[in-house]
One Martini backbone bead per residue (centre of mass of N, CA, C, O) as a GRO file, in nm:
protein
  160
    1MET     BB    1   0.321  -3.301   2.405
    2PHE     BB    2   0.231  -3.436   2.107
    3GLN     BB    3  -0.080  -3.618   2.068
    4ARG     BB    4  -0.275  -3.859   1.976
    5ALA     BB    5  -0.574  -3.963   1.995
    6ASP     BB    6  -0.773  -4.244   2.079
    7ASP     BB    7  -1.011  -4.140   1.960
    8PRO     BB    8  -1.125  -4.158   1.646
    9ARG     BB    9  -1.247  -3.872   1.615
   10ALA     BB   10  -1.017  -3.713   1.748
   11ARG     BB   11  -0.802  -3.814   1.549
   12LEU     BB   12  -0.932  -3.705   1.293
   13ILE     BB   13  -0.935  -3.411   1.375
   14SER     BB   14  -0.632  -3.388   1.419
   15GLU     BB   15  -0.555  -3.461   1.124
   16ILE     BB   16  -0.704  -3.231   0.987
   17ILE     BB   17  -0.554  -3.002   1.128
   18SER     BB   18  -0.278  -3.081   1.027
   19GLU     BB   19  -0.343  -3.053   0.725
   20LEU     BB   20  -0.418  -2.753   0.738
   21ARG     BB   21  -0.143  -2.654   0.831
   22LEU     BB   22   0.017  -2.765   0.589
   23TYR     BB   23  -0.141  -2.623   0.371
   24SER     BB   24  -0.078  -2.340   0.469
   25ALA     BB   25   0.230  -2.358   0.449
   26HIS     BB   26   0.249  -2.430   0.146
   27SER     BB   27   0.088  -2.188   0.047
   28GLN     BB   28   0.284  -1.975   0.151
   29HIS     BB   29   0.526  -2.063  -0.022
   30ILE     BB   30   0.390  -2.020  -0.294
   31GLY     BB   31   0.321  -1.722  -0.252
   32ASP     BB   32   0.612  -1.629  -0.207
   33ALA     BB   33   0.712  -1.709  -0.488
   34PHE     BB   34   0.523  -1.529  -0.647
   35ALA     BB   35   0.605  -1.264  -0.517
   36ALA     BB   36   0.908  -1.271  -0.583
   37ARG     BB   37   0.870  -1.295  -0.902
   38ASN     BB   38   0.673  -1.007  -0.872
   39GLN     BB   39   0.756  -0.790  -0.664
   40LEU     BB   40   0.604  -0.875  -0.392
   41GLY     BB   41   0.451  -0.833  -0.110
   42ASN     BB   42   0.256  -0.951   0.133
   43ALA     BB   43   0.038  -0.731   0.109
   44ASP     BB   44   0.006  -0.749  -0.195
   45LEU     BB   45  -0.085  -1.043  -0.207
   46HIS     BB   46  -0.328  -1.022  -0.023
   47ALA     BB   47  -0.475  -0.812  -0.192
   48LEU     BB   48  -0.491  -0.974  -0.453
   49ILE     BB   49  -0.664  -1.201  -0.339
   50LEU     BB   50  -0.904  -1.025  -0.253
   51ILE     BB   51  -0.965  -0.912  -0.534
   52MET     BB   52  -1.009  -1.181  -0.678
   53GLU     BB   53  -1.236  -1.295  -0.494
   54ALA     BB   54  -1.433  -1.066  -0.540
   55GLU     BB   55  -1.455  -1.100  -0.843
   56LEU     BB   56  -1.550  -1.400  -0.840
   57SER     BB   57  -1.817  -1.322  -0.666
   58GLY     BB   58  -1.929  -1.038  -0.807
   59GLN     BB   59  -1.786  -0.839  -0.569
   60PRO     BB   60  -1.620  -0.589  -0.580
   61ILE     BB   61  -1.369  -0.413  -0.432
   62THR     BB   62  -1.292  -0.164  -0.222
   63PRO     BB   63  -1.064   0.025  -0.071
   64GLY     BB   64  -1.210   0.022   0.206
   65ALA     BB   65  -1.248  -0.288   0.227
   66LEU     BB   66  -0.949  -0.353   0.202
   67ARG     BB   67  -0.859  -0.203   0.450
   68GLU     BB   68  -1.022  -0.375   0.649
   69GLU     BB   69  -0.904  -0.653   0.577
   70LEU     BB   70  -0.595  -0.556   0.633
   71ASN     BB   71  -0.570  -0.339   0.860
   72PHE     BB   72  -0.529  -0.046   0.736
   73SER     BB   73  -0.446   0.236   0.628
   74SER     BB   74  -0.517   0.447   0.381
   75GLY     BB   75  -0.223   0.496   0.288
   76SER     BB   76  -0.135   0.198   0.270
   77VAL     BB   77  -0.349   0.098   0.067
   78THR     BB   78  -0.272   0.292  -0.156
   79GLY     BB   79   0.013   0.180  -0.197
   80VAL     BB   80  -0.071  -0.102  -0.279
   81ILE     BB   81  -0.247  -0.025  -0.521
   82ASP     BB   82  -0.030   0.129  -0.677
   83ARG     BB   83   0.162  -0.113  -0.714
   84LEU     BB   84  -0.039  -0.305  -0.856
   85GLU     BB   85  -0.101  -0.113  -1.090
   86ALA     BB   86   0.191  -0.067  -1.197
   87ALA     BB   87   0.222  -0.396  -1.243
   88GLY     BB   88  -0.071  -0.499  -1.373
   89HIS     BB   89  -0.285  -0.640  -1.161
   90VAL     BB   90  -0.458  -0.371  -1.134
   91TYR     BB   91  -0.769  -0.173  -1.131
   92ARG     BB   92  -0.954   0.111  -1.153
   93ASP     BB   93  -1.322   0.127  -1.113
   94ARG     BB   94  -1.601   0.282  -1.194
   95ASP     BB   95  -1.909   0.328  -1.101
   96THR     BB   96  -2.192   0.363  -1.295
   97ALA     BB   97  -2.393   0.466  -1.064
   98ASP     BB   98  -2.125   0.576  -0.888
   99ARG     BB   99  -1.853   0.769  -0.965
  100ARG     BB  100  -1.725   0.777  -0.665
  101LYS     BB  101  -1.697   0.477  -0.694
  102ILE     BB  102  -1.449   0.224  -0.630
  103PHE     BB  103  -1.306  -0.046  -0.802
  104LEU     BB  104  -1.128  -0.347  -0.779
  105ARG     BB  105  -0.939  -0.500  -1.041
  106TYR     BB  106  -0.840  -0.760  -1.228
  107ALA     BB  107  -0.587  -0.769  -1.441
  108GLU     BB  108  -0.484  -0.928  -1.720
  109PRO     BB  109  -0.177  -0.930  -1.684
  110GLY     BB  110  -0.192  -1.054  -1.396
  111ALA     BB  111  -0.362  -1.304  -1.466
  112ALA     BB  112  -0.154  -1.428  -1.662
  113VAL     BB  113   0.071  -1.465  -1.458
  114ALA     BB  114  -0.090  -1.647  -1.264
  115ARG     BB  115  -0.165  -1.872  -1.459
  116GLU     BB  116   0.123  -1.958  -1.524
  117PHE     BB  117   0.219  -2.022  -1.234
  118PHE     BB  118  -0.054  -2.208  -1.145
  119ARG     BB  119  -0.096  -2.440  -1.352
  120PRO     BB  120   0.037  -2.687  -1.209
  121LEU     BB  121  -0.152  -2.674  -0.963
  122ALA     BB  122  -0.418  -2.705  -1.115
  123ARG     BB  123  -0.360  -2.989  -1.217
  124ARG     BB  124  -0.333  -3.119  -0.939
  125THR     BB  125  -0.612  -3.041  -0.838
  126GLU     BB  126  -0.777  -3.190  -1.053
  127GLU     BB  127  -0.675  -3.474  -0.976
  128VAL     BB  128  -0.793  -3.473  -0.696
  129MET     BB  129  -1.094  -3.409  -0.765
  130LYS     BB  130  -1.144  -3.678  -0.933
  131GLN     BB  131  -1.160  -3.859  -0.654
  132PHE     BB  132  -1.443  -3.711  -0.628
  133THR     BB  133  -1.748  -3.655  -0.566
  134ASP     BB  134  -1.988  -3.426  -0.563
  135GLU     BB  135  -2.067  -3.484  -0.270
  136ASP     BB  136  -1.787  -3.462  -0.150
  137LEU     BB  137  -1.732  -3.171  -0.245
  138ALA     BB  138  -1.968  -3.044  -0.091
  139THR     BB  139  -1.857  -3.117   0.189
  140VAL     BB  140  -1.586  -2.976   0.165
  141HIS     BB  141  -1.700  -2.697   0.110
  142ARG     BB  142  -1.856  -2.664   0.371
  143PHE     BB  143  -1.617  -2.698   0.560
  144LEU     BB  144  -1.437  -2.467   0.449
  145SER     BB  145  -1.638  -2.238   0.487
  146LEU     BB  146  -1.657  -2.270   0.797
  147MET     BB  147  -1.353  -2.232   0.850
  148VAL     BB  148  -1.326  -1.950   0.733
  149THR     BB  149  -1.527  -1.819   0.921
  150SER     BB  150  -1.381  -1.890   1.183
  151MET     BB  151  -1.115  -1.744   1.115
  152ARG     BB  152  -1.233  -1.463   1.074
  153GLU     BB  153  -1.350  -1.431   1.357
  154HIS     BB  154  -1.079  -1.461   1.503
  155ARG     BB  155  -0.935  -1.232   1.367
  156ASP     BB  156  -1.134  -1.012   1.463
  157GLU     BB  157  -1.082  -1.055   1.766
  158LEU     BB  158  -0.773  -0.987   1.755
  159ARG     BB  159  -0.828  -0.678   1.662
  160ARG     BB  160  -0.959  -0.571   1.946
   0.00000   0.00000   0.00000
């Protein structure tokens, strides 16, 4: 049986982990709704998120790096990219320094669809963020970054 800890710190940690699980579950449902409305499969949606995040970080992802992130075969990841490209969500872009290298970019038609779908969530997110100081947000950002790193490391261990 699941029980909350008696120690205040342990209880707080338990509550944070509970909230992260619920956030993940709700996020999955929202992602599923976006995917269903745009005829995307789970792998397509995951790939699209990875492509978008890479683009936002200023380091676009290559098909090979996407394949590694998804843990797919070359043929499978090519199929995902082809579907996303055909639907207008992404496009292949050649590296100007090395024309053999391909980057995957988030296409404007797909970005417009995503902005429209996620606009209400963005407004809700902005309202939540307004409740926190810049220092609070920096702490939350550091926490989430470390949690993402921890989850990625665990994911990678599970793949071995």
